[in-house]
């Protein structure tokens, strides 16, 4: 972690420019070399962000590096290129694991920042995995396997980061505090967007419904926690989840 951060700190000024150029080329429909600058930034995010969250004070310029690499990850998740978005999943899982397992060692301002980054990434990924407008016009055509895999990956990500990961759950299967914060943030964001569609008498975006239904396991775990603790914040989150139905 530390070695990767020191290398990234030196290389970042040049690497970030190359990465932005590659993302621009990708957005213009050009073939993307995911093993080039974009792949390097993905590796940096996976190695550096977890380390910097916990040990950032040991490296000069750590906070700036954390924010720059994290924002690059947000750009990946908003890319129209499926291959670019695919490079965000492993870093997101790594960041979430660090957030959950090292929660009490991470400064409060860093917690708030990285949770917001995770929410931005997850919502962007959800909105980008839509079917093409004419996807169902020819029912005999073969399905787009890459797209289907991506959609399943997004559901797995939502489920895992929002408290459905059995390995990261607390004793008794309870939702860890950072996972609850993510679940609560997702619930509010998705609820607001889905209810806006309802109020305008239009069908809700399929991508958001697809993402929302992935939260069934975290909501089930949260309901059990409510039964035990009667926590007002848990109850409020569950109430918001039911408003959409």
PDB file of C-alpha atoms in Angstrom:
ATOM      1  CA  UNK A   1       0.000   0.000   0.000  1.00  0.00           C
ATOM      2  CA  UNK A   2       2.615   2.542   1.031  1.00  0.00           C
ATOM      3  CA  UNK A   3       4.946   1.784  -1.888  1.00  0.00           C
ATOM      4  CA  UNK A   4       2.041   2.027  -4.348  1.00  0.00           C
ATOM      5  CA  UNK A   5       1.024   5.372  -2.858  1.00  0.00           C
ATOM      6  CA  UNK A   6       4.514   6.825  -3.084  1.00  0.00           C
ATOM      7  CA  UNK A   7       4.826   5.730  -6.717  1.00  0.00           C
ATOM      8  CA  UNK A   8       1.348   7.070  -7.517  1.00  0.00           C
ATOM      9  CA  UNK A   9       2.150  10.378  -5.842  1.00  0.00           C
ATOM     10  CA  UNK A  10       5.151  10.894  -8.119  1.00  0.00           C
ATOM     11  CA  UNK A  11       3.469   9.623 -11.288  1.00  0.00           C
ATOM     12  CA  UNK A  12       0.036  11.166 -10.784  1.00  0.00           C
ATOM     13  CA  UNK A  13       0.510  14.532 -12.567  1.00  0.00           C
ATOM     14  CA  UNK A  14       1.449  12.793 -15.825  1.00  0.00           C
ATOM     15  CA  UNK A  15      -0.738   9.716 -15.312  1.00  0.00           C
ATOM     16  CA  UNK A  16      -3.896  11.732 -14.653  1.00  0.00           C
ATOM     17  CA  UNK A  17      -3.475  13.621 -17.941  1.00  0.00           C
ATOM     18  CA  UNK A  18      -2.954  10.396 -19.890  1.00  0.00           C
ATOM     19  CA  UNK A  19      -5.972   8.849 -18.180  1.00  0.00           C
ATOM     20  CA  UNK A  20      -8.230  11.807 -19.007  1.00  0.00           C
ATOM     21  CA  UNK A  21      -7.091  11.660 -22.642  1.00  0.00           C
ATOM     22  CA  UNK A  22      -7.895   7.931 -22.740  1.00  0.00           C
ATOM     23  CA  UNK A  23     -11.327   8.527 -21.192  1.00  0.00           C
ATOM     24  CA  UNK A  24     -12.032  11.254 -23.749  1.00  0.00           C
ATOM     25  CA  UNK A  25     -11.043   8.927 -26.586  1.00  0.00           C
ATOM     26  CA  UNK A  26     -13.304   6.266 -25.132  1.00  0.00           C
ATOM     27  CA  UNK A  27     -16.243   8.689 -24.916  1.00  0.00           C
ATOM     28  CA  UNK A  28     -15.725   9.466 -28.607  1.00  0.00           C
ATOM     29  CA  UNK A  29     -16.155   5.813 -29.495  1.00  0.00           C
ATOM     30  CA  UNK A  30     -12.499   4.916 -29.937  1.00  0.00           C
ATOM     31  CA  UNK A  31     -11.258   1.533 -28.763  1.00  0.00           C
ATOM     32  CA  UNK A  32      -9.989   1.699 -25.179  1.00  0.00           C
ATOM     33  CA  UNK A  33      -6.762   0.072 -24.031  1.00  0.00           C
ATOM     34  CA  UNK A  34      -7.742  -0.877 -20.489  1.00  0.00           C
ATOM     35  CA  UNK A  35      -4.187  -1.982 -19.757  1.00  0.00           C
ATOM     36  CA  UNK A  36      -2.865   1.536 -20.396  1.00  0.00           C
ATOM     37  CA  UNK A  37      -3.337   4.656 -18.241  1.00  0.00           C
ATOM     38  CA  UNK A  38      -6.899   3.704 -17.279  1.00  0.00           C
ATOM     39  CA  UNK A  39      -5.732   0.330 -16.003  1.00  0.00           C
ATOM     40  CA  UNK A  40      -2.906   1.991 -14.059  1.00  0.00           C
ATOM     41  CA  UNK A  41      -5.339   4.357 -12.347  1.00  0.00           C
ATOM     42  CA  UNK A  42      -7.624   1.432 -11.515  1.00  0.00           C
ATOM     43  CA  UNK A  43      -4.717  -0.376  -9.841  1.00  0.00           C
ATOM     44  CA  UNK A  44      -3.762   2.810  -8.006  1.00  0.00           C
ATOM     45  CA  UNK A  45      -7.316   3.192  -6.715  1.00  0.00           C
ATOM     46  CA  UNK A  46      -7.451  -0.403  -5.507  1.00  0.00           C
ATOM     47  CA  UNK A  47      -4.114  -0.163  -3.676  1.00  0.00           C
ATOM     48  CA  UNK A  48      -3.916   3.457  -2.599  1.00  0.00           C
ATOM     49  CA  UNK A  49      -7.382   4.510  -1.450  1.00  0.00           C
ATOM     50  CA  UNK A  50      -7.703   1.813   1.268  1.00  0.00           C
ATOM     51  CA  UNK A  51      -4.185   2.557   2.528  1.00  0.00           C
ATOM     52  CA  UNK A  52      -4.632   6.337   2.502  1.00  0.00           C
ATOM     53  CA  UNK A  53      -7.902   6.157   4.416  1.00  0.00           C
ATOM     54  CA  UNK A  54      -6.126   4.575   7.370  1.00  0.00           C
ATOM     55  CA  UNK A  55      -2.482   5.645   7.041  1.00  0.00           C
ATOM     56  CA  UNK A  56      -2.671   8.865   5.056  1.00  0.00           C
ATOM     57  CA  UNK A  57      -0.768  10.978   7.546  1.00  0.00           C
ATOM     58  CA  UNK A  58       2.412   8.989   6.850  1.00  0.00           C
ATOM     59  CA  UNK A  59       2.696  10.285   3.263  1.00  0.00           C
ATOM     60  CA  UNK A  60       3.178  13.853   2.087  1.00  0.00           C
ATOM     61  CA  UNK A  61       0.255  15.076  -0.031  1.00  0.00           C
ATOM     62  CA  UNK A  62      -1.839  12.067   0.994  1.00  0.00           C
ATOM     63  CA  UNK A  63      -5.171  13.884   1.219  1.00  0.00           C
ATOM     64  CA  UNK A  64      -4.843  15.410  -2.240  1.00  0.00           C
ATOM     65  CA  UNK A  65      -3.839  12.045  -3.719  1.00  0.00           C
ATOM     66  CA  UNK A  66      -6.803  10.351  -2.028  1.00  0.00           C
ATOM     67  CA  UNK A  67      -9.227  12.862  -3.477  1.00  0.00           C
ATOM     68  CA  UNK A  68      -7.708  12.870  -6.963  1.00  0.00           C
ATOM     69  CA  UNK A  69      -7.680   9.073  -7.306  1.00  0.00           C
ATOM     70  CA  UNK A  70     -11.184   8.801  -5.836  1.00  0.00           C
ATOM     71  CA  UNK A  71     -12.560  11.327  -8.308  1.00  0.00           C
ATOM     72  CA  UNK A  72     -10.933   9.435 -11.155  1.00  0.00           C
ATOM     73  CA  UNK A  73     -12.848   6.372  -9.979  1.00  0.00           C
ATOM     74  CA  UNK A  74     -16.081   8.366 -10.225  1.00  0.00           C
ATOM     75  CA  UNK A  75     -15.220   9.192 -13.845  1.00  0.00           C
ATOM     76  CA  UNK A  76     -14.724   5.489 -14.584  1.00  0.00           C
ATOM     77  CA  UNK A  77     -18.172   4.686 -13.224  1.00  0.00           C
ATOM     78  CA  UNK A  78     -19.779   7.357 -15.392  1.00  0.00           C
ATOM     79  CA  UNK A  79     -18.104   6.181 -18.592  1.00  0.00           C
ATOM     80  CA  UNK A  80     -20.199   4.963 -21.511  1.00  0.00           C
ATOM     81  CA  UNK A  81     -17.563   2.288 -22.143  1.00  0.00           C
ATOM     82  CA  UNK A  82     -18.480  -0.970 -20.424  1.00  0.00           C
ATOM     83  CA  UNK A  83     -14.817  -2.004 -20.219  1.00  0.00           C
ATOM     84  CA  UNK A  84     -13.868   1.190 -18.402  1.00  0.00           C
ATOM     85  CA  UNK A  85     -16.714   0.816 -15.921  1.00  0.00           C
ATOM     86  CA  UNK A  86     -15.640  -2.767 -15.344  1.00  0.00           C
ATOM     87  CA  UNK A  87     -12.302  -1.535 -13.994  1.00  0.00           C
ATOM     88  CA  UNK A  88     -14.071   0.214 -11.112  1.00  0.00           C
ATOM     89  CA  UNK A  89     -15.513  -2.847  -9.385  1.00  0.00           C
ATOM     90  CA  UNK A  90     -12.413  -4.280  -7.692  1.00  0.00           C
ATOM     91  CA  UNK A  91     -11.330  -0.857  -6.357  1.00  0.00           C
ATOM     92  CA  UNK A  92     -14.841  -0.232  -5.009  1.00  0.00           C
ATOM     93  CA  UNK A  93     -14.886  -3.562  -3.182  1.00  0.00           C
ATOM     94  CA  UNK A  94     -11.401  -2.874  -1.783  1.00  0.00           C
ATOM     95  CA  UNK A  95     -12.391   0.596  -0.577  1.00  0.00           C
ATOM     96  CA  UNK A  96     -15.546  -0.740   1.031  1.00  0.00           C
ATOM     97  CA  UNK A  97     -13.636  -3.491   2.838  1.00  0.00           C
ATOM     98  CA  UNK A  98     -11.221  -0.929   4.266  1.00  0.00           C
ATOM     99  CA  UNK A  99     -14.107   1.313   5.292  1.00  0.00           C
ATOM    100  CA  UNK A 100     -15.889  -1.504   7.124  1.00  0.00           C
ATOM    101  CA  UNK A 101     -12.931  -3.248   8.736  1.00  0.00           C
ATOM    102  CA  UNK A 102     -10.991  -0.086   9.670  1.00  0.00           C
ATOM    103  CA  UNK A 103     -13.969   2.180  10.347  1.00  0.00           C
ATOM    104  CA  UNK A 104     -12.815   3.354  13.786  1.00  0.00           C
ATOM    105  CA  UNK A 105      -9.334   4.249  12.513  1.00  0.00           C
ATOM    106  CA  UNK A 106     -10.495   6.482   9.661  1.00  0.00           C
ATOM    107  CA  UNK A 107     -10.908  10.232  10.361  1.00  0.00           C
ATOM    108  CA  UNK A 108     -14.511  11.448  10.269  1.00  0.00           C
ATOM    109  CA  UNK A 109     -13.996  13.798   7.320  1.00  0.00           C
ATOM    110  CA  UNK A 110     -12.428  10.979   5.297  1.00  0.00           C
ATOM    111  CA  UNK A 111     -15.359   8.689   6.124  1.00  0.00           C
ATOM    112  CA  UNK A 112     -17.842  11.266   4.880  1.00  0.00           C
ATOM    113  CA  UNK A 113     -15.817  11.898   1.728  1.00  0.00           C
ATOM    114  CA  UNK A 114     -15.300   8.265   0.757  1.00  0.00           C
ATOM    115  CA  UNK A 115     -18.902   7.270   1.511  1.00  0.00           C
ATOM    116  CA  UNK A 116     -20.050  10.040  -0.826  1.00  0.00           C
ATOM    117  CA  UNK A 117     -17.621   8.760  -3.478  1.00  0.00           C
ATOM    118  CA  UNK A 118     -19.008   5.232  -3.123  1.00  0.00           C
ATOM    119  CA  UNK A 119     -22.573   6.498  -3.483  1.00  0.00           C
ATOM    120  CA  UNK A 120     -21.706   8.517  -6.589  1.00  0.00           C
ATOM    121  CA  UNK A 121     -19.979   5.506  -8.128  1.00  0.00           C
ATOM    122  CA  UNK A 122     -22.798   3.085  -7.373  1.00  0.00           C
ATOM    123  CA  UNK A 123     -25.534   5.345  -8.715  1.00  0.00           C
ATOM    124  CA  UNK A 124     -23.539   6.110 -11.864  1.00  0.00           C
ATOM    125  CA  UNK A 125     -22.942   2.410 -12.498  1.00  0.00           C
ATOM    126  CA  UNK A 126     -26.633   1.675 -12.001  1.00  0.00           C
ATOM    127  CA  UNK A 127     -27.728   4.319 -14.500  1.00  0.00           C
ATOM    128  CA  UNK A 128     -25.197   3.213 -17.118  1.00  0.00           C
ATOM    129  CA  UNK A 129     -26.264  -0.437 -17.341  1.00  0.00           C
ATOM    130  CA  UNK A 130     -29.435   0.263 -19.313  1.00  0.00           C
ATOM    131  CA  UNK A 131     -30.599  -1.808 -22.248  1.00  0.00           C
ATOM    132  CA  UNK A 132     -30.351  -0.149 -25.698  1.00  0.00           C
ATOM    133  CA  UNK A 133     -33.651   1.375 -26.836  1.00  0.00           C
ATOM    134  CA  UNK A 134     -34.217  -1.342 -29.470  1.00  0.00           C
ATOM    135  CA  UNK A 135     -32.885  -4.233 -27.369  1.00  0.00           C
ATOM    136  CA  UNK A 136     -36.217  -6.079 -27.161  1.00  0.00           C
ATOM    137  CA  UNK A 137     -37.463  -5.327 -30.663  1.00  0.00           C
ATOM    138  CA  UNK A 138     -36.037  -8.546 -32.071  1.00  0.00           C
ATOM    139  CA  UNK A 139     -36.893 -11.221 -29.528  1.00  0.00           C
ATOM    140  CA  UNK A 140     -35.084 -13.964 -31.435  1.00  0.00           C
ATOM    141  CA  UNK A 141     -31.771 -12.114 -31.349  1.00  0.00           C
ATOM    142  CA  UNK A 142     -29.103 -13.372 -28.976  1.00  0.00           C
ATOM    143  CA  UNK A 143     -28.738 -11.481 -25.724  1.00  0.00           C
ATOM    144  CA  UNK A 144     -25.777  -9.203 -25.089  1.00  0.00           C
ATOM    145  CA  UNK A 145     -23.804 -11.346 -22.640  1.00  0.00           C
ATOM    146  CA  UNK A 146     -21.377  -8.558 -21.711  1.00  0.00           C
ATOM    147  CA  UNK A 147     -24.250  -6.260 -20.823  1.00  0.00           C
ATOM    148  CA  UNK A 148     -26.019  -8.949 -18.793  1.00  0.00           C
ATOM    149  CA  UNK A 149     -22.829  -9.712 -16.865  1.00  0.00           C
ATOM    150  CA  UNK A 150     -22.373  -6.000 -16.179  1.00  0.00           C
ATOM    151  CA  UNK A 151     -25.941  -5.690 -14.898  1.00  0.00           C
ATOM    152  CA  UNK A 152     -25.433  -8.653 -12.581  1.00  0.00           C
ATOM    153  CA  UNK A 153     -22.148  -7.169 -11.376  1.00  0.00           C
ATOM    154  CA  UNK A 154     -23.935  -3.933 -10.490  1.00  0.00           C
ATOM    155  CA  UNK A 155     -26.556  -5.818  -8.477  1.00  0.00           C
ATOM    156  CA  UNK A 156     -23.832  -7.743  -6.646  1.00  0.00           C
ATOM    157  CA  UNK A 157     -22.053  -4.477  -5.886  1.00  0.00           C
ATOM    158  CA  UNK A 158     -25.202  -2.858  -4.500  1.00  0.00           C
ATOM    159  CA  UNK A 159     -25.959  -5.904  -2.393  1.00  0.00           C
ATOM    160  CA  UNK A 160     -22.420  -6.224  -1.065  1.00  0.00           C
ATOM    161  CA  UNK A 161     -21.643  -2.598  -0.256  1.00  0.00           C
ATOM    162  CA  UNK A 162     -25.052  -1.876   1.273  1.00  0.00           C
ATOM    163  CA  UNK A 163     -24.801  -4.550   3.947  1.00  0.00           C
ATOM    164  CA  UNK A 164     -25.535  -7.839   2.223  1.00  0.00           C
ATOM    165  CA  UNK A 165     -21.986  -9.204   2.437  1.00  0.00           C
ATOM    166  CA  UNK A 166     -22.056 -12.060   4.955  1.00  0.00           C
ATOM    167  CA  UNK A 167     -18.286 -11.938   5.408  1.00  0.00           C
ATOM    168  CA  UNK A 168     -18.302  -8.262   6.413  1.00  0.00           C
ATOM    169  CA  UNK A 169     -21.392  -8.414   8.630  1.00  0.00           C
ATOM    170  CA  UNK A 170     -21.020  -7.994  12.365  1.00  0.00           C
ATOM    171  CA  UNK A 171     -21.705 -10.672  14.976  1.00  0.00           C
ATOM    172  CA  UNK A 172     -25.246 -11.964  14.646  1.00  0.00           C
ATOM    173  CA  UNK A 173     -25.378 -10.826  11.024  1.00  0.00           C
ATOM    174  CA  UNK A 174     -25.956  -7.140  11.815  1.00  0.00           C
ATOM    175  CA  UNK A 175     -25.214  -4.448   9.239  1.00  0.00           C
ATOM    176  CA  UNK A 176     -21.912  -2.632   9.942  1.00  0.00           C
ATOM    177  CA  UNK A 177     -22.268   1.164  10.502  1.00  0.00           C
ATOM    178  CA  UNK A 178     -20.614   2.234   7.200  1.00  0.00           C
ATOM    179  CA  UNK A 179     -22.734  -0.257   5.250  1.00  0.00           C
ATOM    180  CA  UNK A 180     -25.857   1.184   6.841  1.00  0.00           C
ATOM    181  CA  UNK A 181     -24.786   4.696   5.840  1.00  0.00           C
ATOM    182  CA  UNK A 182     -24.427   3.537   2.238  1.00  0.00           C
ATOM    183  CA  UNK A 183     -27.768   1.698   2.330  1.00  0.00           C
ATOM    184  CA  UNK A 184     -29.461   4.770   3.774  1.00  0.00           C
ATOM    185  CA  UNK A 185     -27.915   7.059   1.152  1.00  0.00           C
ATOM    186  CA  UNK A 186     -28.889   4.736  -1.697  1.00  0.00           C
ATOM    187  CA  UNK A 187     -32.423   4.429  -0.350  1.00  0.00           C
ATOM    188  CA  UNK A 188     -32.926   8.190  -0.210  1.00  0.00           C
ATOM    189  CA  UNK A 189     -31.454   8.785  -3.673  1.00  0.00           C
ATOM    190  CA  UNK A 190     -33.319   5.966  -5.397  1.00  0.00           C
ATOM    191  CA  UNK A 191     -36.573   6.744  -3.593  1.00  0.00           C
ATOM    192  CA  UNK A 192     -36.482  10.389  -4.682  1.00  0.00           C
ATOM    193  CA  UNK A 193     -35.844   9.501  -8.326  1.00  0.00           C
ATOM    194  CA  UNK A 194     -38.422   6.713  -8.421  1.00  0.00           C
ATOM    195  CA  UNK A 195     -41.108   8.847  -6.761  1.00  0.00           C
ATOM    196  CA  UNK A 196     -40.463  11.680  -9.220  1.00  0.00           C
ATOM    197  CA  UNK A 197     -41.320   9.266 -12.022  1.00  0.00           C
ATOM    198  CA  UNK A 198     -44.482   8.248 -10.204  1.00  0.00           C
ATOM    199  CA  UNK A 199     -45.556  11.862  -9.713  1.00  0.00           C
ATOM    200  CA  UNK A 200     -45.030  12.633 -13.399  1.00  0.00           C
ATOM    201  CA  UNK A 201     -47.107   9.571 -14.312  1.00  0.00           C
ATOM    202  CA  UNK A 202     -44.262   7.936 -16.221  1.00  0.00           C
ATOM    203  CA  UNK A 203     -42.692   4.530 -15.854  1.00  0.00           C
ATOM    204  CA  UNK A 204     -39.661   4.586 -13.535  1.00  0.00           C
ATOM    205  CA  UNK A 205     -36.248   4.082 -15.158  1.00  0.00           C
ATOM    206  CA  UNK A 206     -35.636   0.356 -15.485  1.00  0.00           C
ATOM    207  CA  UNK A 207     -32.026   0.797 -14.395  1.00  0.00           C
ATOM    208  CA  UNK A 208     -33.064   2.240 -11.031  1.00  0.00           C
ATOM    209  CA  UNK A 209     -35.660  -0.468 -10.415  1.00  0.00           C
ATOM    210  CA  UNK A 210     -33.004  -3.026 -11.312  1.00  0.00           C
ATOM    211  CA  UNK A 211     -30.621  -1.521  -8.750  1.00  0.00           C
ATOM    212  CA  UNK A 212     -33.273  -1.008  -6.071  1.00  0.00           C
ATOM    213  CA  UNK A 213     -34.404  -4.629  -6.070  1.00  0.00           C
ATOM    214  CA  UNK A 214     -30.805  -5.688  -5.422  1.00  0.00           C
ATOM    215  CA  UNK A 215     -31.163  -4.208  -1.931  1.00  0.00           C
ATOM    216  CA  UNK A 216     -33.650  -6.852  -0.771  1.00  0.00           C
ATOM    217  CA  UNK A 217     -31.061  -8.746   1.303  1.00  0.00           C
ATOM    218  CA  UNK A 218     -29.675  -5.623   3.034  1.00  0.00           C
ATOM    219  CA  UNK A 219     -33.239  -4.479   3.800  1.00  0.00           C
ATOM    220  CA  UNK A 220     -34.029  -7.912   5.237  1.00  0.00           C
ATOM    221  CA  UNK A 221     -30.938  -7.746   7.430  1.00  0.00           C
ATOM    222  CA  UNK A 222     -31.872  -4.214   8.500  1.00  0.00           C
ATOM    223  CA  UNK A 223     -35.387  -5.342   9.456  1.00  0.00           C
ATOM    224  CA  UNK A 224     -33.904  -7.986  11.758  1.00  0.00           C
ATOM    225  CA  UNK A 225     -31.634  -5.361  13.308  1.00  0.00           C
ATOM    226  CA  UNK A 226     -34.679  -3.118  13.885  1.00  0.00           C
ATOM    227  CA  UNK A 227     -36.456  -5.936  15.698  1.00  0.00           C
ATOM    228  CA  UNK A 228     -33.485  -6.239  18.067  1.00  0.00           C
ATOM    229  CA  UNK A 229     -32.433  -2.596  18.545  1.00  0.00           C
ATOM    230  CA  UNK A 230     -35.481  -0.508  17.564  1.00  0.00           C
ATOM    231  CA  UNK A 231     -32.996   2.052  16.222  1.00  0.00           C
ATOM    232  CA  UNK A 232     -34.875   5.152  14.900  1.00  0.00           C
ATOM    233  CA  UNK A 233     -32.424   5.577  12.001  1.00  0.00           C
ATOM    234  CA  UNK A 234     -32.964   1.955  10.942  1.00  0.00           C
ATOM    235  CA  UNK A 235     -36.735   2.390  11.127  1.00  0.00           C
ATOM    236  CA  UNK A 236     -36.589   5.582   9.060  1.00  0.00           C
ATOM    237  CA  UNK A 237     -34.533   3.851   6.359  1.00  0.00           C
ATOM    238  CA  UNK A 238     -37.006   0.961   6.202  1.00  0.00           C
ATOM    239  CA  UNK A 239     -39.902   3.410   6.011  1.00  0.00           C
ATOM    240  CA  UNK A 240     -38.268   5.166   3.055  1.00  0.00           C
ATOM    241  CA  UNK A 241     -37.712   1.798   1.369  1.00  0.00           C
ATOM    242  CA  UNK A 242     -41.415   0.978   1.622  1.00  0.00           C
ATOM    243  CA  UNK A 243     -42.543   4.347   0.256  1.00  0.00           C
ATOM    244  CA  UNK A 244     -41.473   3.255  -3.216  1.00  0.00           C
ATOM    245  CA  UNK A 245     -43.700   0.173  -3.267  1.00  0.00           C
TER     246      UNK A 245
END
